[in-house]
Structure formats: structure tokens, C-alpha cells
CSV table of C-alpha atoms in Angstrom, one decimal:
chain,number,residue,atom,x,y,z
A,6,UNK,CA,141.7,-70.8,62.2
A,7,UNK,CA,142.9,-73.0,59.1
A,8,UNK,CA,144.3,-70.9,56.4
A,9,UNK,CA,144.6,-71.7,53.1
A,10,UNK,CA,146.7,-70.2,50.5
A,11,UNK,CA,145.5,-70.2,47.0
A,12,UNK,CA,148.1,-68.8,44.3
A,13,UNK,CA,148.5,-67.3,41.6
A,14,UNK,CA,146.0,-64.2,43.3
A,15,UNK,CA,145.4,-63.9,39.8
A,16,UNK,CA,146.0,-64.6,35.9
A,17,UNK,CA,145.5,-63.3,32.5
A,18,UNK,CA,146.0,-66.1,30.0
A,19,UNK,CA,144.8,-66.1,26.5
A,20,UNK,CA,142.6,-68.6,24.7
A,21,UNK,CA,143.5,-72.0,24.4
A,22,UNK,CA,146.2,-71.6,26.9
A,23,UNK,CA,146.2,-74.4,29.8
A,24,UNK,CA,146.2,-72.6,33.7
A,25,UNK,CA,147.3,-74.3,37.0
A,26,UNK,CA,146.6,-73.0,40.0
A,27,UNK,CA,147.4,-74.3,43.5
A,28,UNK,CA,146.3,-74.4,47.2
A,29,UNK,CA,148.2,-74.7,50.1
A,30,UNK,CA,147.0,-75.4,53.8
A,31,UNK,CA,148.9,-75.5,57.4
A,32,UNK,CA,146.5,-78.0,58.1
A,33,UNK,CA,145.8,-81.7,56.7
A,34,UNK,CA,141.8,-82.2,55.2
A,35,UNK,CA,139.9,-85.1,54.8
A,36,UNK,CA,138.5,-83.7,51.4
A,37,UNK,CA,139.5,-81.2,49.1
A,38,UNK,CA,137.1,-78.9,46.5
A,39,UNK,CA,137.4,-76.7,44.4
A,40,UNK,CA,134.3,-73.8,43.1
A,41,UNK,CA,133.9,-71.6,40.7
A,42,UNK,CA,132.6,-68.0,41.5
A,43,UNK,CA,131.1,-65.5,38.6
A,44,UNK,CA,130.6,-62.4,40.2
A,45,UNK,CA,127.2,-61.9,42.3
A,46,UNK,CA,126.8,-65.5,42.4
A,47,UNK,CA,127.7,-68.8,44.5
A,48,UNK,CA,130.3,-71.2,44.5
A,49,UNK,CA,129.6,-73.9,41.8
A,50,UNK,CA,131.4,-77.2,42.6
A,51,UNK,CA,134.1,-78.1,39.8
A,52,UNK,CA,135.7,-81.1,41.5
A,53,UNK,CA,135.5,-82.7,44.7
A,54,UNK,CA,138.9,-85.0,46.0
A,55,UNK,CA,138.2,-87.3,48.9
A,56,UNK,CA,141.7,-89.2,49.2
A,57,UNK,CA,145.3,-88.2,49.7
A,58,UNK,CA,146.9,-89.1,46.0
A,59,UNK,CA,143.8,-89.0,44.2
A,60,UNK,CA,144.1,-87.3,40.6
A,61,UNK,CA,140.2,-86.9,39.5
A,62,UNK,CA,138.9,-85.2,35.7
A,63,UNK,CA,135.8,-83.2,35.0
A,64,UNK,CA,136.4,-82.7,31.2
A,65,UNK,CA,138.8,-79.9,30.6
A,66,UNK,CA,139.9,-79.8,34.1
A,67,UNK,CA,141.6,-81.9,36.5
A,68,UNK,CA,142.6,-81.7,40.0
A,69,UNK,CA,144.9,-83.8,42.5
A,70,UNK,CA,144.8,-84.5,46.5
A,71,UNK,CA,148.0,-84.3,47.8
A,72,UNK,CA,149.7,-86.5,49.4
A,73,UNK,CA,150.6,-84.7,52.6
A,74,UNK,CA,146.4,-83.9,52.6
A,75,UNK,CA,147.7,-79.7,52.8
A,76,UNK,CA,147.6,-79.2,49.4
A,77,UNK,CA,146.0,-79.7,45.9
A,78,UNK,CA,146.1,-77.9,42.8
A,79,UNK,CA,143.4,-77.6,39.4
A,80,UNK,CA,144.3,-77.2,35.9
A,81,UNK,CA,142.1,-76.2,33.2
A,82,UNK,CA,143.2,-77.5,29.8
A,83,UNK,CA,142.6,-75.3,26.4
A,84,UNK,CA,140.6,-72.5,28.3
A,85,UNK,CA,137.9,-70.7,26.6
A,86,UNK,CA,136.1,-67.4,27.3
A,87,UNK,CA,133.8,-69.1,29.9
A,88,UNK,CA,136.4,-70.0,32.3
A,89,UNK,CA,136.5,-66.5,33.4
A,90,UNK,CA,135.6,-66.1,37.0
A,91,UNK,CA,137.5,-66.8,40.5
A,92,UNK,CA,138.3,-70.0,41.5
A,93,UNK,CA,138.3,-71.0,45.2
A,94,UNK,CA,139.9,-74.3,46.7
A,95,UNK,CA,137.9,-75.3,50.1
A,96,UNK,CA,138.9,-77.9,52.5
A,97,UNK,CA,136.3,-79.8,54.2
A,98,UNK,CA,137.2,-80.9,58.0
A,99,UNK,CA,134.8,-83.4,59.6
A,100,UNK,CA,134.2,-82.8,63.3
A,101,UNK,CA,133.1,-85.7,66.0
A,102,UNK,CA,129.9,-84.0,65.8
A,103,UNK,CA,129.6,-85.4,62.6
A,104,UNK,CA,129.3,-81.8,61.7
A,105,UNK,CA,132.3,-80.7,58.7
A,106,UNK,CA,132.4,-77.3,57.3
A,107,UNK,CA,134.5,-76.0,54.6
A,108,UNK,CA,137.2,-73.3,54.5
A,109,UNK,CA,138.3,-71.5,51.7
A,110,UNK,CA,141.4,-70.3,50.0
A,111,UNK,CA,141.9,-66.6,49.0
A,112,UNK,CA,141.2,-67.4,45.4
A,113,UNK,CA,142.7,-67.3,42.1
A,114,UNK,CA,141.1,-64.4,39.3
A,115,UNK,CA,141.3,-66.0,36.1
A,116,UNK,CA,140.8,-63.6,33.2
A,117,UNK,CA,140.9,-65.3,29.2
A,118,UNK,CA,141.8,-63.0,26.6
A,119,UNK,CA,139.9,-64.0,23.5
B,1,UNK,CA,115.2,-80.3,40.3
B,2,UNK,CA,115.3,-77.0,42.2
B,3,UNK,CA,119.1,-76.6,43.4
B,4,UNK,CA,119.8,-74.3,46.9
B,5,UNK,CA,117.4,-71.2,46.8
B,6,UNK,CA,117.8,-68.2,49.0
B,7,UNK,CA,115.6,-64.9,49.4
B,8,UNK,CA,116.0,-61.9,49.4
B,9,UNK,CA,118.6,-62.1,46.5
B,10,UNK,CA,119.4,-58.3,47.6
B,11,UNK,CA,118.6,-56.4,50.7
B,12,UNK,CA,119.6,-52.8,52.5
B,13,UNK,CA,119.4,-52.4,55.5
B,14,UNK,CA,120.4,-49.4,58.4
B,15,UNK,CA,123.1,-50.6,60.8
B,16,UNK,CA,121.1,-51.3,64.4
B,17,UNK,CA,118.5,-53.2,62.7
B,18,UNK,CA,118.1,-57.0,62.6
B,19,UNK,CA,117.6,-59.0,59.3
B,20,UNK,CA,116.4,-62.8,58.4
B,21,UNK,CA,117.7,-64.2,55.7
B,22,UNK,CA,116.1,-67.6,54.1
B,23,UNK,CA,117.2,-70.8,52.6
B,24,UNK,CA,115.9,-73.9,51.3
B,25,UNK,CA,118.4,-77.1,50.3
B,26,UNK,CA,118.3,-79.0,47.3
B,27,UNK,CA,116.0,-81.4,47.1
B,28,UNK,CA,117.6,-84.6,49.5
B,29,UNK,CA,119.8,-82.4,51.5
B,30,UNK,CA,119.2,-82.9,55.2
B,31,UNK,CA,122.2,-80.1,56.1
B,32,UNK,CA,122.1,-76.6,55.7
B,33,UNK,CA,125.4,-74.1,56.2
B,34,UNK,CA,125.3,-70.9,56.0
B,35,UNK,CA,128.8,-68.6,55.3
B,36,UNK,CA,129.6,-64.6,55.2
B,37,UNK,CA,131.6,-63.8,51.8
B,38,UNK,CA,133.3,-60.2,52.2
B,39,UNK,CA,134.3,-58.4,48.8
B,40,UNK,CA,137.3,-59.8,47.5
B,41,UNK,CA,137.6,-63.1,50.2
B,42,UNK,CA,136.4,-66.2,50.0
B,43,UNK,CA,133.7,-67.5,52.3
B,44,UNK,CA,133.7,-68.0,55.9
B,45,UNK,CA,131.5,-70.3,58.0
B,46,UNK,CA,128.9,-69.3,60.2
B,47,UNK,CA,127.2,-72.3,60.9
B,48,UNK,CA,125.7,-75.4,60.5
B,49,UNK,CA,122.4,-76.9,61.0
B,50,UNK,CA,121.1,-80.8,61.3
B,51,UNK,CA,118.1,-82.2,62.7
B,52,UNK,CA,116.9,-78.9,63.4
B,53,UNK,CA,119.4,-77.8,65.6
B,54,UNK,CA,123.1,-76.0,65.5
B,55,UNK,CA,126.2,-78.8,65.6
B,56,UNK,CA,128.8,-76.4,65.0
B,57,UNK,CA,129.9,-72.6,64.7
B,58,UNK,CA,132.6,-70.4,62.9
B,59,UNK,CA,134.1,-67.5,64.3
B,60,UNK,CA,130.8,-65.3,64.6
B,61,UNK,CA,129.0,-63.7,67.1
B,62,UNK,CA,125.8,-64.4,69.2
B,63,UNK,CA,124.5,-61.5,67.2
B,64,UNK,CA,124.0,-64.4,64.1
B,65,UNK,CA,122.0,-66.8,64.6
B,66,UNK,CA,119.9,-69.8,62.9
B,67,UNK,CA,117.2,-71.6,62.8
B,68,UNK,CA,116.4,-75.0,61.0
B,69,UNK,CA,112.8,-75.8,60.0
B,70,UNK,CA,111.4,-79.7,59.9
B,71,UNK,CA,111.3,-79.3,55.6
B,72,UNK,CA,115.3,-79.0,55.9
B,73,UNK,CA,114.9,-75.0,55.4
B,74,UNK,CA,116.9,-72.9,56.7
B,75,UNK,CA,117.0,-69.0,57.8
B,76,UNK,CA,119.9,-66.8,59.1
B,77,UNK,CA,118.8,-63.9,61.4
B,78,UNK,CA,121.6,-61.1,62.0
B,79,UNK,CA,120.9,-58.4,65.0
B,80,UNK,CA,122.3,-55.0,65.8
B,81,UNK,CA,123.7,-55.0,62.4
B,82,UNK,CA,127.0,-53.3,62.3
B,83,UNK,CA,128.5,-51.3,59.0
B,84,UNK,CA,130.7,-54.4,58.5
B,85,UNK,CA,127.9,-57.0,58.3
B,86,UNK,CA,127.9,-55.7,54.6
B,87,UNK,CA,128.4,-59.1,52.4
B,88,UNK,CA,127.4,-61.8,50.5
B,89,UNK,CA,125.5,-64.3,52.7
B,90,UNK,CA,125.7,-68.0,51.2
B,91,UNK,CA,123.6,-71.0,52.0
B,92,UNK,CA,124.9,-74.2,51.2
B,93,UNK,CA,123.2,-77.9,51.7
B,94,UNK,CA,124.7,-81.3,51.7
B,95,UNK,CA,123.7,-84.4,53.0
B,96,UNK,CA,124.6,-85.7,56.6
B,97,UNK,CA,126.2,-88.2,55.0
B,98,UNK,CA,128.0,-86.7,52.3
B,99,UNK,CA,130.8,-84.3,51.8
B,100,UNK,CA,130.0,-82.4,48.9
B,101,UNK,CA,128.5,-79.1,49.3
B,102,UNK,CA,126.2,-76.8,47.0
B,103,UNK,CA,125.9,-73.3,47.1
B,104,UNK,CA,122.9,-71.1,46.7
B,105,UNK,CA,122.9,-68.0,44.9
B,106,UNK,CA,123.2,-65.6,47.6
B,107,UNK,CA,121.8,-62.6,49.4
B,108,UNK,CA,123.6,-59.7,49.0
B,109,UNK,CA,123.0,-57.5,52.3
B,110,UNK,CA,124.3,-54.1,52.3
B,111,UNK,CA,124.5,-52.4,55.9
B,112,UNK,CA,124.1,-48.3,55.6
């Protein structure tokens, strides 16, 4: 199966600080994600990329599609105590079904020190 | 506007025994997936439903399997459960024709 690579495993940053983070694939997506993960919860949906290039904001953070379509990264700009949590890139493949299902990268444990 | 919902949030269960597991979508989702999240790993797809039936399968056994209801819901039903069935199970519900998916908050299934 695909397998994605996510890096830093994990980072301890303090407040204010900007983070980058990066995911790498062996195999090309049509969409990228990225989710947030607090612990005993779901994935929430930060960002969602949809074409090779594309450079897309959701206030303090912004994430790019890369140009090969194996790769994207997220940075988080001025981080606050909130941020803290796992992040998880996913890339989405679309089948001829019409079916597409996600796979995720290892994640990235972000921790803020206030 | 309810997002995904799943039930039980938390259940045990003794390894041999079979378990369901529910799901309903958010509101004008038509697709419901459904993925196995180990402690300390991200996510893995089991399978995805549309139209009431199953269009394609991870890496899982025939002991999982699904079942999609005519109001979009979804359940998850696990057999012979095995020690390392122990995770986070995750619904998540898109629409056919859209690509971005949203998680529910989980049921946490603990095999003993």
C-alpha cells in the first residue's frame, strides 16, 4: 500500500514560534489534506489541496500541493497553546469506481510551550 | 447542523465476540468510510459505502464488514474479535461528489 511519510515525528516549539512540517508519498494523489487530531478524538480537516502547485491559507496556517503531486507540507504561523495536538497529512486517491479513500501519514506531535 | 456521529463512543469487549459499531454522516453526505486507528498511527481504511452497498476495501479481513442504511447511516460489524482489533474506529462522510472528508468522533473498542 501507499506510504506516506510525515516528518518531523514530532516537535516542541514555544509560543509564537512558526512550525513546518512535511509529507512525503511514493505515490502521486489527486488531493492532499491535512487533520488535526486531539487525543480521543477525530481528525478535524485544516486544509484541503486539490491541484499540483496550489498554495491555499486557513488563517494562521497555510499549506502547498506539490508539484510532483508526492508531497505537501503545513505551516502554522505565531502558534498558540491550542495548536497542540497531532497533525496528519492524508492523500486522497480516486478509484474508477468512483470510490477514493484517504491514506495517512505517520503524523507530526506538536507540543507549544507557553 | 449535526456533523458525523458515531455510538458507542467507548466499548469493551472479550476477544471471540462480534461487535457493531454505528455511524450517521453529516447532514448531505451520501458516503460513509469507515478506518481502524491503532495507538500511535494514523488511520487506515476499511471501507467505503455508496448507494447502500460496498465500492471499495482496505487491507481488512472478511471478519469486518458493513452495512449502509437508505438514511446514508452507516454501521461497522467486527467478528471473532481478536486482541489486536483494540483501536479507535473512525467514520467519516463525504459526498459522492466531493473530496473532502469529515471525521466523527470515534469509538474506542478495547478487545480483552
Amino acid at each position: 500500500g501507499q506510504q506516506l511519510n510525515q516528518s518531523p515525528q514530532s516537535m516542541f516549539i514555544q509560543e509564537g514560534e512558526d512550525v513546518s512540517m512535511n509529507c512525503t508519498s511514493s505515490s502521486i494523489f489527486n488531493t492532499w489534506l491535512w487533520y488535526k487530531q486531539d487525543p480521543g478524538e477525530g481528525p478535524v480537516l485544516l486544509i484541503a489541496l486539490y491541484k499540483a502547485g496550489e498554495l491555499t491559507s486557513n488563517g494562521r496556517l497555510t499549506a502547498q500541493f506539490g508539484i510532483t503531486r508526492k508531497d505537501s507540507f503545513l505551516n502554522i504561523s505565531a502558534s498558540i497553546p491550542s495548536d497542540v495536538g497531532i497533525y496528519f497529512c492524508a492523500g486522497q486517491l480516486t478509484h474508477q469506481t468512483g470510490a477514493n479513500n484517504l491514506f495517512f501519514g505517520t503524523g507530526t506531535r506538536l507540543t507549544v510551550i507557553p | 447542523d449535526a456533523g458525523v456521529t458515531q455510538s458507542p463512543t467507548h466499548l469493551i469487549k472479550t476477544r471471540g465476540q462480534q461487535v457493531t459499531l454505528r455511524c450517521s454522516p453529516k447532514s448531505g453526505h451520501d458516503t460513509v468510510s469507515w478506518y481502524q486507528q491503532a495507538l500511535g498511527q494514523g488511520p487506515q481504511f476499511i471501507f467505503q459505502y455508496y448507494e447502500e452497498e460496498e465500492r471499495q476495501r482496505g487491507n481488512f479481513p472478511d471478519r469486518f464488514s458493513g452495512h449502509q442504511f437508505p438514511n446514508y447511516s452507516s454501521e461497522l460489524n467486527v467478528n471473532a474479535l481478536l486482541l489486536g482489533d483494540s483501536a479507535l474506529y473512525l467514520c467519516a462522510s463525504s459526498r459522492q461528489e466531493g473530496t473532502e472528508a469529515f471525521f466523527g468522533q470515534g469509538t474506542r473498542l478495547t478487545v480483552v
